[in-house]
Amino acid sequence: VKKFSALLVGAGEMGKNWANNLRDCEQVKTIGWMDIRPDIAAQAIEEKKLTGVAAYDDLAKALAESRPDFVVDVTNPQSHHDVTLAALAAGVPVLGEKPMADSMERARAMVRASEKSGKLYMVSQSRRYHAGAIAFAKLIRDHVAPLGILNSDFYVGAHFTGFRAEMKSVLLLDMAIHTFDSARQFSGRDAVSVYCEEFRPDWSWNRGKDSAVALFEMTGGLRYDYRGSWCAEGLPTSWEAEWRAHGPGASATWDGENPPVAARVKSSSELIHDSEKFSGEIPKHHFGGIAGSLREFLRALETGELPQGECHDNIKSLAMVFAAVESAESGRRIKIHN
Ligand SMILES: NC(=O)c1ccc[n+]([C@@H]2O[C@H](COP(=O)([O-])OP(=O)(O)OC[C@H]3O[C@@H](n4cnc5c(N)ncnc54)[C@H](O)[C@@H]3O)[C@@H](O)[C@H]2O)c1
């Protein structure tokens, strides 16, 4: 197997998960870890008991000295643009955390930088690799498509600290990017327009508007209806959200945890037609989450194949987020451009 050297950027909570993920992949050798806060990378290297990993607090120096085969960007969203541009300008491919950027202008600049350098920039949209999500997408493709109706519910009560506690559109920007991206994964469609309301129930402990409903028109006339909240306690949904999809004569549901279920009409004699239920197949021996996105990224480096999350595709999910925010702020339905 071909080995790749990695420079990890960002040593926060998720950066530490990525350090484990890189360590556990036989194709990767982590050679450097960089964080803008002095000593943080060195402390993380010690905490993880890593050997052969150099600590940096300067990205230009880290890139020049370690000369990695790729960079993993696990900084906070506001820094993704600068880290990605610096790596691409040095000719180094980037696997970056979601959301791609904190504005569409900066995301577009990142896509252009990938084109200019001719190097891969892929966003690790980790929920795409969930075994149940893969099974649900296949169930829809094989038995339910073309979809006309798609609904998702995301209700989780989260008591945040750190950058999320300060974020204005914390549900839409930090979390709904996953759910909106899943809607594209499951339907195979892109968004055309959105009407969204963001709100804050009066019991919420969050400062910003942490709840939202959004109605997307997708290509082919599909309507995707999103509902979500970060201050919903007691009966939470899974972090993958709860899903319902309808196509001609068939539908599918997934609770985000158990195998997805579909049903197809078999007889047509009554007012309500009889249908037959069946389950989706959960893939076995499967790398889920960030282990899955890392493998897809490495395969793309080896073969030149276009991975899921490649920036030209992922920006279409980010565009759904910023259009939803714009609709909520303006009270208008917003057309979606990438
Ligand atoms: N895929 C998932 O399920 C998932 C889960 C959690 C977080 N994330 C994403 O991972 C990213 C990091 O999240 P986190 O919870 O670890 O945040 P965090 O705030 O704990 O850590 C971010 C780290 O990046 C460092 N940093 C900031 N700007 C930098 C720069 N320019 N150069 C180098 N280092 C810089 C900070 O000092 C900090 O140590 C976010 O984009 C977040 O949305 C994804």
mmCIF file of C-alpha atoms and ligand atoms in Angstrom:
data_model
loop_
_atom_site.group_PDB
_atom_site.id
_atom_site.type_symbol
_atom_site.label_atom_id
_atom_site.label_comp_id
_atom_site.label_asym_id
_atom_site.label_seq_id
_atom_site.Cartn_x
_atom_site.Cartn_y
_atom_site.Cartn_z
ATOM 1 C CA VAL A 1 0.000 0.000 0.000
ATOM 2 C CA LYS A 2 1.111 3.527 -0.776
ATOM 3 C CA LYS A 3 1.826 5.630 2.328
ATOM 4 C CA PHE A 4 0.976 9.313 2.644
ATOM 5 C CA SER A 5 2.438 11.814 5.116
ATOM 6 C CA ALA A 6 -0.031 14.145 6.831
ATOM 7 C CA LEU A 7 0.152 17.569 8.462
ATOM 8 C CA LEU A 8 -2.733 17.970 10.914
ATOM 9 C CA VAL A 9 -3.878 21.569 11.473
ATOM 10 C CA GLY A 10 -6.023 22.363 14.530
ATOM 11 C CA ALA A 11 -5.616 20.658 17.892
ATOM 12 C CA GLY A 12 -9.044 21.204 19.435
ATOM 13 C CA GLU A 13 -11.564 18.487 20.315
ATOM 14 C CA MET A 14 -12.114 17.354 16.741
ATOM 15 C CA GLY A 15 -8.401 17.689 15.898
ATOM 16 C CA LYS A 16 -7.715 15.051 18.559
ATOM 17 C CA ASN A 17 -10.306 12.735 16.981
ATOM 18 C CA TRP A 18 -8.533 13.250 13.671
ATOM 19 C CA ALA A 19 -5.148 12.411 15.268
ATOM 20 C CA ASN A 20 -6.631 9.034 16.299
ATOM 21 C CA ASN A 21 -8.193 8.562 12.871
ATOM 22 C CA LEU A 22 -4.859 9.221 11.095
ATOM 23 C CA ARG A 23 -2.977 6.989 13.562
ATOM 24 C CA ASP A 24 -5.427 4.128 12.932
ATOM 25 C CA CYS A 25 -5.054 4.268 9.133
ATOM 26 C CA GLU A 26 -2.198 2.099 7.855
ATOM 27 C CA GLN A 27 -1.779 4.299 4.784
ATOM 28 C CA VAL A 28 -0.980 7.434 6.813
ATOM 29 C CA LYS A 29 2.000 8.716 8.763
ATOM 30 C CA THR A 30 1.344 11.955 10.646
ATOM 31 C CA ILE A 31 4.532 14.022 10.531
ATOM 32 C CA GLY A 32 3.370 17.364 11.916
ATOM 33 C CA TRP A 33 0.611 18.938 14.030
ATOM 34 C CA MET A 34 0.025 22.681 13.950
ATOM 35 C CA ASP A 35 -2.214 24.958 16.043
ATOM 36 C CA ILE A 36 -2.204 28.742 16.043
ATOM 37 C CA ARG A 37 -2.290 28.804 19.870
ATOM 38 C CA PRO A 38 1.319 28.368 21.083
ATOM 39 C CA ASP A 39 2.095 25.042 22.851
ATOM 40 C CA ILE A 40 -1.346 23.555 22.077
ATOM 41 C CA ALA A 41 -0.041 21.221 19.364
ATOM 42 C CA ALA A 42 2.920 20.136 21.533
ATOM 43 C CA GLN A 43 0.543 19.416 24.436
ATOM 44 C CA ALA A 44 -1.755 17.405 22.160
ATOM 45 C CA ILE A 45 1.184 15.351 20.832
ATOM 46 C CA GLU A 46 2.198 14.574 24.415
ATOM 47 C CA GLU A 47 -1.371 13.766 25.483
ATOM 48 C CA LYS A 48 -1.750 11.352 22.543
ATOM 49 C CA LYS A 49 1.772 9.922 23.129
ATOM 50 C CA LEU A 50 2.623 10.349 19.425
ATOM 51 C CA THR A 51 6.175 9.816 18.188
ATOM 52 C CA GLY A 52 7.785 11.285 15.075
ATOM 53 C CA VAL A 53 5.308 14.183 14.993
ATOM 54 C CA ALA A 54 6.692 17.747 14.992
ATOM 55 C CA ALA A 55 4.738 20.517 16.746
ATOM 56 C CA TYR A 56 4.195 23.895 15.038
ATOM 57 C CA ASP A 57 2.395 27.150 15.711
ATOM 58 C CA ASP A 58 3.149 28.636 12.280
ATOM 59 C CA LEU A 59 1.512 27.171 9.183
ATOM 60 C CA ALA A 60 4.009 28.477 6.594
ATOM 61 C CA LYS A 61 6.858 26.994 8.604
ATOM 62 C CA ALA A 62 4.998 23.716 9.131
ATOM 63 C CA LEU A 63 4.327 23.355 5.377
ATOM 64 C CA ALA A 64 7.906 24.257 4.410
ATOM 65 C CA GLU A 65 9.583 21.985 6.969
ATOM 66 C CA SER A 66 7.324 18.931 6.938
ATOM 67 C CA ARG A 67 6.468 18.971 3.175
ATOM 68 C CA PRO A 68 3.406 16.729 3.696
ATOM 69 C CA ASP A 69 1.528 14.737 1.050
ATOM 70 C CA PHE A 70 -1.701 16.259 2.396
ATOM 71 C CA VAL A 71 -3.113 18.596 5.050
ATOM 72 C CA VAL A 72 -6.080 17.827 7.307
ATOM 73 C CA ASP A 73 -7.737 21.109 8.325
ATOM 74 C CA VAL A 74 -9.607 20.767 11.624
ATOM 75 C CA THR A 75 -9.557 24.425 12.615
ATOM 76 C CA ASN A 76 -12.705 26.356 13.445
ATOM 77 C CA PRO A 77 -14.901 27.378 10.473
ATOM 78 C CA GLN A 78 -13.582 30.977 10.287
ATOM 79 C CA SER A 79 -10.033 29.662 9.681
ATOM 80 C CA HIS A 80 -10.791 27.047 6.991
ATOM 81 C CA HIS A 81 -10.308 29.604 4.185
ATOM 82 C CA ASP A 82 -6.817 30.754 5.207
ATOM 83 C CA VAL A 83 -5.495 27.285 6.064
ATOM 84 C CA THR A 84 -6.816 25.761 2.822
ATOM 85 C CA LEU A 85 -5.469 28.580 0.641
ATOM 86 C CA ALA A 86 -2.016 28.371 2.254
ATOM 87 C CA ALA A 87 -1.830 24.586 1.762
ATOM 88 C CA LEU A 88 -3.088 24.661 -1.846
ATOM 89 C CA ALA A 89 -0.671 27.507 -2.693
ATOM 90 C CA ALA A 90 2.122 25.253 -1.417
ATOM 91 C CA GLY A 91 0.869 22.532 -3.805
ATOM 92 C CA VAL A 92 -0.566 20.360 -1.009
ATOM 93 C CA PRO A 93 -4.032 18.682 -1.283
ATOM 94 C CA VAL A 94 -6.449 19.392 1.587
ATOM 95 C CA LEU A 95 -8.993 17.293 3.431
ATOM 96 C CA GLY A 96 -10.944 19.871 5.447
ATOM 97 C CA GLU A 97 -13.619 19.709 8.115
ATOM 98 C CA LYS A 98 -17.139 20.987 7.453
ATOM 99 C CA PRO A 99 -18.492 23.628 6.997
ATOM 100 C CA MET A 100 -16.261 24.579 4.057
ATOM 101 C CA ALA A 101 -16.210 28.274 5.057
ATOM 102 C CA ASP A 102 -18.044 30.954 6.999
ATOM 103 C CA SER A 103 -19.282 32.728 3.844
ATOM 104 C CA MET A 104 -20.056 31.843 0.225
ATOM 105 C CA GLU A 105 -17.470 34.346 -1.090
ATOM 106 C CA ARG A 106 -14.724 32.637 0.869
ATOM 107 C CA ALA A 107 -15.960 29.177 -0.161
ATOM 108 C CA ARG A 108 -15.902 30.218 -3.834
ATOM 109 C CA ALA A 109 -12.343 31.522 -3.372
ATOM 110 C CA MET A 110 -11.382 28.117 -1.950
ATOM 111 C CA VAL A 111 -12.858 26.313 -4.974
ATOM 112 C CA ARG A 112 -10.940 28.675 -7.286
ATOM 113 C CA ALA A 113 -7.733 28.039 -5.318
ATOM 114 C CA SER A 114 -8.182 24.289 -5.807
ATOM 115 C CA GLU A 115 -8.636 24.834 -9.564
ATOM 116 C CA LYS A 116 -5.614 27.137 -9.769
ATOM 117 C CA SER A 117 -3.327 24.745 -7.902
ATOM 118 C CA GLY A 118 -4.686 21.654 -9.642
ATOM 119 C CA LYS A 119 -4.798 19.999 -6.190
ATOM 120 C CA LEU A 120 -7.705 18.210 -4.546
ATOM 121 C CA TYR A 121 -9.706 20.058 -1.892
ATOM 122 C CA MET A 122 -12.298 17.772 -0.317
ATOM 123 C CA VAL A 123 -14.592 18.514 2.624
ATOM 124 C CA SER A 124 -14.975 15.671 5.111
ATOM 125 C CA GLN A 125 -18.776 15.482 5.282
ATOM 126 C CA SER A 126 -18.573 12.590 7.721
ATOM 127 C CA ARG A 127 -22.249 11.634 7.952
ATOM 128 C CA ARG A 128 -22.197 10.501 4.297
ATOM 129 C CA TYR A 129 -20.185 7.469 5.448
ATOM 130 C CA HIS A 130 -22.646 6.318 8.129
ATOM 131 C CA ALA A 131 -23.575 2.721 7.232
ATOM 132 C CA GLY A 132 -27.294 3.460 7.719
ATOM 133 C CA ALA A 133 -27.078 6.565 5.501
ATOM 134 C CA ILE A 134 -25.447 4.537 2.726
ATOM 135 C CA ALA A 135 -28.188 1.901 3.084
ATOM 136 C CA PHE A 136 -30.946 4.553 3.036
ATOM 137 C CA ALA A 137 -29.529 6.215 -0.102
ATOM 138 C CA LYS A 138 -29.389 2.821 -1.852
ATOM 139 C CA LEU A 139 -32.920 1.877 -0.742
ATOM 140 C CA ILE A 140 -34.226 5.142 -2.218
ATOM 141 C CA ARG A 141 -32.236 4.732 -5.460
ATOM 142 C CA ASP A 142 -33.336 1.117 -5.969
ATOM 143 C CA HIS A 143 -36.985 1.248 -4.853
ATOM 144 C CA VAL A 144 -38.386 4.749 -4.252
ATOM 145 C CA ALA A 145 -36.833 7.231 -6.703
ATOM 146 C CA PRO A 146 -37.662 9.584 -8.285
ATOM 147 C CA LEU A 147 -38.517 11.378 -5.024
ATOM 148 C CA GLY A 148 -41.238 14.026 -4.830
ATOM 149 C CA ILE A 149 -41.261 14.452 -1.036
ATOM 150 C CA LEU A 150 -38.372 14.360 1.467
ATOM 151 C CA ASN A 151 -38.647 15.336 5.160
ATOM 152 C CA SER A 152 -36.093 15.424 7.963
ATOM 153 C CA ASP A 153 -36.335 16.137 11.707
ATOM 154 C CA PHE A 154 -33.306 16.992 13.843
ATOM 155 C CA TYR A 155 -34.104 17.589 17.523
ATOM 156 C CA VAL A 156 -31.183 17.485 19.978
ATOM 157 C CA GLY A 157 -30.652 19.540 23.149
ATOM 158 C CA ALA A 158 -26.962 20.549 23.272
ATOM 159 C CA HIS A 159 -25.347 22.709 25.960
ATOM 160 C CA PHE A 160 -22.395 24.150 24.047
ATOM 161 C CA THR A 161 -19.188 25.810 25.153
ATOM 162 C CA GLY A 162 -16.486 27.183 22.782
ATOM 163 C CA PHE A 163 -17.144 28.743 19.361
ATOM 164 C CA ARG A 164 -20.617 27.230 19.068
ATOM 165 C CA ALA A 165 -21.887 29.065 22.157
ATOM 166 C CA GLU A 166 -21.154 32.361 20.351
ATOM 167 C CA MET A 167 -22.363 31.409 16.862
ATOM 168 C CA LYS A 168 -25.372 33.342 15.554
ATOM 169 C CA SER A 169 -26.849 30.650 13.294
ATOM 170 C CA VAL A 170 -25.436 27.719 15.222
ATOM 171 C CA LEU A 171 -28.033 25.197 14.028
ATOM 172 C CA LEU A 172 -27.976 26.201 10.354
ATOM 173 C CA LEU A 173 -24.251 26.826 9.932
ATOM 174 C CA ASP A 174 -22.685 24.249 12.229
ATOM 175 C CA MET A 175 -25.163 21.344 12.081
ATOM 176 C CA ALA A 176 -27.719 21.715 9.272
ATOM 177 C CA ILE A 177 -24.835 21.557 6.786
ATOM 178 C CA HIS A 178 -24.724 17.807 7.596
ATOM 179 C CA THR A 179 -28.492 17.324 7.251
ATOM 180 C CA PHE A 180 -28.791 19.437 4.057
ATOM 181 C CA ASP A 181 -25.857 17.526 2.572
ATOM 182 C CA SER A 182 -27.581 14.239 3.490
ATOM 183 C CA ALA A 183 -30.724 15.437 1.673
ATOM 184 C CA ARG A 184 -28.588 15.814 -1.490
ATOM 185 C CA GLN A 185 -26.994 12.402 -0.862
ATOM 186 C CA PHE A 186 -30.383 10.660 -0.397
ATOM 187 C CA SER A 187 -32.287 12.375 -3.216
ATOM 188 C CA GLY A 188 -29.501 12.813 -5.763
ATOM 189 C CA ARG A 189 -30.904 16.336 -6.311
ATOM 190 C CA ASP A 190 -29.578 19.857 -5.767
ATOM 191 C CA ALA A 191 -31.397 22.800 -4.215
ATOM 192 C CA VAL A 192 -33.122 25.431 -6.354
ATOM 193 C CA SER A 193 -34.675 27.741 -3.707
ATOM 194 C CA VAL A 194 -35.496 27.937 0.015
ATOM 195 C CA TYR A 195 -37.876 29.646 2.428
ATOM 196 C CA CYS A 196 -36.639 29.435 6.023
ATOM 197 C CA GLU A 197 -37.584 30.744 9.464
ATOM 198 C CA GLU A 198 -35.056 30.715 12.294
ATOM 199 C CA PHE A 199 -36.359 31.166 15.836
ATOM 200 C CA ARG A 200 -35.545 30.768 19.513
ATOM 201 C CA PRO A 201 -38.114 29.110 21.843
ATOM 202 C CA ASP A 202 -38.349 31.195 25.043
ATOM 203 C CA TRP A 203 -36.970 28.364 27.215
ATOM 204 C CA SER A 204 -33.774 28.123 25.166
ATOM 205 C CA TRP A 205 -30.436 28.536 26.974
ATOM 206 C CA ASN A 206 -28.703 29.489 23.698
ATOM 207 C CA ARG A 207 -28.050 33.123 22.880
ATOM 208 C CA GLY A 208 -28.817 32.960 19.142
ATOM 209 C CA LYS A 209 -31.736 31.521 17.184
ATOM 210 C CA ASP A 210 -31.171 27.800 17.609
ATOM 211 C CA SER A 211 -34.261 26.354 15.910
ATOM 212 C CA ALA A 212 -35.406 26.470 12.290
ATOM 213 C CA VAL A 213 -37.849 25.236 9.676
ATOM 214 C CA ALA A 214 -36.888 25.368 6.007
ATOM 215 C CA LEU A 215 -38.669 24.352 2.812
ATOM 216 C CA PHE A 216 -36.380 23.677 -0.142
ATOM 217 C CA GLU A 217 -37.380 23.237 -3.747
ATOM 218 C CA MET A 218 -34.910 20.766 -5.256
ATOM 219 C CA THR A 219 -34.284 19.952 -8.924
ATOM 220 C CA GLY A 220 -37.024 17.860 -10.538
ATOM 221 C CA GLY A 221 -39.714 19.500 -8.361
ATOM 222 C CA LEU A 222 -38.808 17.610 -5.174
ATOM 223 C CA ARG A 223 -39.780 19.439 -1.960
ATOM 224 C CA TYR A 224 -37.388 18.889 0.966
ATOM 225 C CA ASP A 225 -38.795 19.964 4.316
ATOM 226 C CA TYR A 226 -36.280 20.488 7.165
ATOM 227 C CA ARG A 227 -37.151 20.988 10.843
ATOM 228 C CA GLY A 228 -34.595 21.240 13.626
ATOM 229 C CA SER A 229 -33.666 22.530 17.079
ATOM 230 C CA TRP A 230 -30.693 22.573 19.448
ATOM 231 C CA CYS A 231 -32.887 23.180 22.530
ATOM 232 C CA ALA A 232 -35.160 20.140 22.223
ATOM 233 C CA GLU A 233 -34.735 17.871 25.240
ATOM 234 C CA GLY A 234 -36.492 14.725 26.426
ATOM 235 C CA LEU A 235 -37.184 12.845 23.181
ATOM 236 C CA PRO A 236 -34.217 13.628 20.932
ATOM 237 C CA THR A 237 -33.807 12.354 17.396
ATOM 238 C CA SER A 238 -30.513 10.782 16.382
ATOM 239 C CA TRP A 239 -27.693 13.083 15.200
ATOM 240 C CA GLU A 240 -28.285 11.692 11.694
ATOM 241 C CA ALA A 241 -31.883 13.106 11.894
ATOM 242 C CA GLU A 242 -35.124 11.203 11.193
ATOM 243 C CA TRP A 243 -36.093 10.857 7.546
ATOM 244 C CA ARG A 244 -39.144 10.170 5.334
ATOM 245 C CA ALA A 245 -38.980 9.942 1.533
ATOM 246 C CA HIS A 246 -41.803 9.415 -0.980
ATOM 247 C CA GLY A 247 -41.686 8.497 -4.661
ATOM 248 C CA PRO A 248 -44.279 6.961 -7.014
ATOM 249 C CA GLY A 249 -45.915 3.959 -5.280
ATOM 250 C CA ALA A 250 -43.198 3.691 -2.642
ATOM 251 C CA SER A 251 -41.710 5.325 0.416
ATOM 252 C CA ALA A 252 -38.777 4.910 2.795
ATOM 253 C CA THR A 253 -38.061 5.986 6.362
ATOM 254 C CA TRP A 254 -34.897 6.018 8.469
ATOM 255 C CA ASP A 255 -34.649 6.936 12.144
ATOM 256 C CA GLY A 256 -30.905 7.551 11.873
ATOM 257 C CA GLU A 257 -30.072 4.484 14.004
ATOM 258 C CA ASN A 258 -31.845 1.293 12.911
ATOM 259 C CA PRO A 259 -31.825 -0.180 9.394
ATOM 260 C CA PRO A 260 -33.946 1.950 7.039
ATOM 261 C CA VAL A 261 -37.313 0.587 5.915
ATOM 262 C CA ALA A 262 -39.148 0.908 2.603
ATOM 263 C CA ALA A 263 -42.588 -0.124 1.373
ATOM 264 C CA ARG A 264 -43.942 -0.520 -2.140
ATOM 265 C CA VAL A 265 -47.567 -0.818 -3.294
ATOM 266 C CA LYS A 266 -48.458 -4.338 -4.474
ATOM 267 C CA SER A 267 -52.252 -4.344 -5.074
ATOM 268 C CA SER A 268 -54.456 -1.486 -6.215
ATOM 269 C CA SER A 269 -58.037 -2.521 -5.469
ATOM 270 C CA GLU A 270 -58.874 -0.449 -2.359
ATOM 271 C CA LEU A 271 -58.986 3.254 -1.432
ATOM 272 C CA ILE A 272 -55.648 2.769 0.324
ATOM 273 C CA HIS A 273 -53.496 0.339 -1.643
ATOM 274 C CA ASP A 274 -51.761 -2.561 0.118
ATOM 275 C CA SER A 275 -48.017 -2.383 0.310
ATOM 276 C CA GLU A 276 -45.123 -4.665 1.097
ATOM 277 C CA LYS A 277 -42.392 -3.710 3.573
ATOM 278 C CA PHE A 278 -38.693 -4.469 3.304
ATOM 279 C CA SER A 279 -35.454 -3.362 4.979
ATOM 280 C CA GLY A 280 -32.311 -1.755 3.641
ATOM 281 C CA GLU A 281 -29.026 -3.619 3.671
ATOM 282 C CA ILE A 282 -26.466 -2.228 6.105
ATOM 283 C CA PRO A 283 -22.959 -2.489 4.575
ATOM 284 C CA LYS A 284 -20.589 -4.735 6.563
ATOM 285 C CA HIS A 285 -16.833 -4.265 7.157
ATOM 286 C CA HIS A 286 -17.330 -0.608 6.563
ATOM 287 C CA PHE A 287 -15.375 2.510 7.567
ATOM 288 C CA GLY A 288 -17.904 5.030 8.896
ATOM 289 C CA GLY A 289 -17.621 8.733 9.768
ATOM 290 C CA ILE A 290 -14.213 10.409 9.404
ATOM 291 C CA ALA A 291 -12.534 7.014 8.865
ATOM 292 C CA GLY A 292 -14.700 6.726 5.748
ATOM 293 C CA SER A 293 -13.943 10.207 4.446
ATOM 294 C CA LEU A 294 -10.194 9.686 5.021
ATOM 295 C CA ARG A 295 -10.256 6.474 2.946
ATOM 296 C CA GLU A 296 -12.226 8.142 0.157
ATOM 297 C CA PHE A 297 -9.732 11.047 0.122
ATOM 298 C CA LEU A 298 -6.710 8.703 -0.053
ATOM 299 C CA ARG A 299 -8.344 6.675 -2.847
ATOM 300 C CA ALA A 300 -8.880 9.934 -4.758
ATOM 301 C CA LEU A 301 -5.197 10.873 -4.300
ATOM 302 C CA GLU A 302 -4.149 7.454 -5.603
ATOM 303 C CA THR A 303 -6.551 7.125 -8.512
ATOM 304 C CA GLY A 304 -7.618 10.675 -9.410
ATOM 305 C CA GLU A 305 -11.270 9.589 -8.892
ATOM 306 C CA LEU A 306 -13.648 12.374 -7.873
ATOM 307 C CA PRO A 307 -14.529 11.853 -4.186
ATOM 308 C CA GLN A 308 -17.793 12.808 -2.448
ATOM 309 C CA GLY A 309 -17.229 16.123 -0.712
ATOM 310 C CA GLU A 310 -14.947 17.394 -3.509
ATOM 311 C CA CYS A 311 -15.224 21.184 -3.181
ATOM 312 C CA HIS A 312 -17.186 21.783 -6.426
ATOM 313 C CA ASP A 313 -19.872 19.423 -5.115
ATOM 314 C CA ASN A 314 -19.731 20.254 -1.404
ATOM 315 C CA ILE A 315 -20.232 23.982 -2.032
ATOM 316 C CA LYS A 316 -23.765 23.076 -3.232
ATOM 317 C CA SER A 317 -24.592 21.925 0.321
ATOM 318 C CA LEU A 318 -23.001 25.052 1.816
ATOM 319 C CA ALA A 319 -25.083 27.194 -0.563
ATOM 320 C CA MET A 320 -28.231 25.657 1.012
ATOM 321 C CA VAL A 321 -27.046 26.817 4.447
ATOM 322 C CA PHE A 322 -26.332 30.418 3.459
ATOM 323 C CA ALA A 323 -29.523 30.705 1.413
ATOM 324 C CA ALA A 324 -31.521 29.455 4.434
ATOM 325 C CA VAL A 325 -29.830 32.064 6.658
ATOM 326 C CA GLU A 326 -30.533 34.790 4.063
ATOM 327 C CA SER A 327 -34.169 33.740 3.780
ATOM 328 C CA ALA A 328 -34.591 33.799 7.570
ATOM 329 C CA GLU A 329 -33.046 37.284 7.755
ATOM 330 C CA SER A 330 -35.025 38.752 4.842
ATOM 331 C CA GLY A 331 -38.325 36.899 5.219
ATOM 332 C CA ARG A 332 -38.141 36.061 1.491
ATOM 333 C CA ARG A 333 -37.804 32.913 -0.589
ATOM 334 C CA ILE A 334 -34.209 32.797 -1.875
ATOM 335 C CA LYS A 335 -32.962 31.371 -5.168
ATOM 336 C CA ILE A 336 -29.901 29.180 -4.664
ATOM 337 C CA HIS A 337 -26.712 29.710 -6.692
ATOM 338 C CA ASN A 338 -23.482 27.881 -5.949
HETATM 339 N N1 LIG B 1 -17.722 16.011 11.287
HETATM 340 C C1 LIG B 1 -18.136 16.144 12.513
HETATM 341 O O1 LIG B 1 -18.949 15.381 12.962
HETATM 342 C C2 LIG B 1 -17.556 17.248 13.363
HETATM 343 C C3 LIG B 1 -17.675 17.187 14.750
HETATM 344 C C4 LIG B 1 -17.095 18.212 15.504
HETATM 345 C C5 LIG B 1 -16.458 19.265 14.859
HETATM 346 N N2 LIG B 1 -16.370 19.304 13.499
HETATM 347 C C6 LIG B 1 -15.708 20.437 12.819
HETATM 348 O O2 LIG B 1 -14.330 20.419 13.127
HETATM 349 C C7 LIG B 1 -13.826 21.748 13.195
HETATM 350 C C8 LIG B 1 -13.121 21.968 14.535
HETATM 351 O O3 LIG B 1 -14.042 21.799 15.587
HETATM 352 P P1 LIG B 1 -13.558 21.665 17.118
HETATM 353 O O4 LIG B 1 -14.775 21.293 17.883
HETATM 354 O O5 LIG B 1 -12.334 20.821 17.197
HETATM 355 O O6 LIG B 1 -13.171 23.196 17.433
HETATM 356 P P2 LIG B 1 -12.155 23.708 18.554
HETATM 357 O O7 LIG B 1 -12.484 25.147 18.747
HETATM 358 O O8 LIG B 1 -12.158 22.787 19.728
HETATM 359 O O9 LIG B 1 -10.719 23.570 17.871
HETATM 360 C C9 LIG B 1 -10.288 24.365 16.791
HETATM 361 C C10 LIG B 1 -8.773 24.514 16.911
HETATM 362 O O10 LIG B 1 -8.290 25.189 15.735
HETATM 363 C C11 LIG B 1 -7.277 26.124 16.135
HETATM 364 N N3 LIG B 1 -7.156 27.163 15.101
HETATM 365 C C12 LIG B 1 -7.982 28.198 14.819
HETATM 366 N N4 LIG B 1 -7.542 28.907 13.776
HETATM 367 C C13 LIG B 1 -6.388 28.315 13.374
HETATM 368 C C14 LIG B 1 -5.465 28.571 12.329
HETATM 369 N N5 LIG B 1 -5.644 29.596 11.477
HETATM 370 N N6 LIG B 1 -4.406 27.740 12.203
HETATM 371 C C15 LIG B 1 -4.222 26.708 13.061
HETATM 372 N N7 LIG B 1 -5.052 26.414 14.071
HETATM 373 C C16 LIG B 1 -6.142 27.206 14.219
HETATM 374 C C17 LIG B 1 -7.771 26.643 17.472
HETATM 375 O O11 LIG B 1 -6.709 27.211 18.214
HETATM 376 C C18 LIG B 1 -8.332 25.360 18.111
HETATM 377 O O12 LIG B 1 -7.351 24.669 18.845
HETATM 378 C C19 LIG B 1 -15.017 22.668 12.942
HETATM 379 O O13 LIG B 1 -15.058 23.061 11.604
HETATM 380 C C20 LIG B 1 -16.202 21.789 13.281
HETATM 381 O O14 LIG B 1 -17.388 22.174 12.605
HETATM 382 C C21 LIG B 1 -16.901 18.297 12.760
#
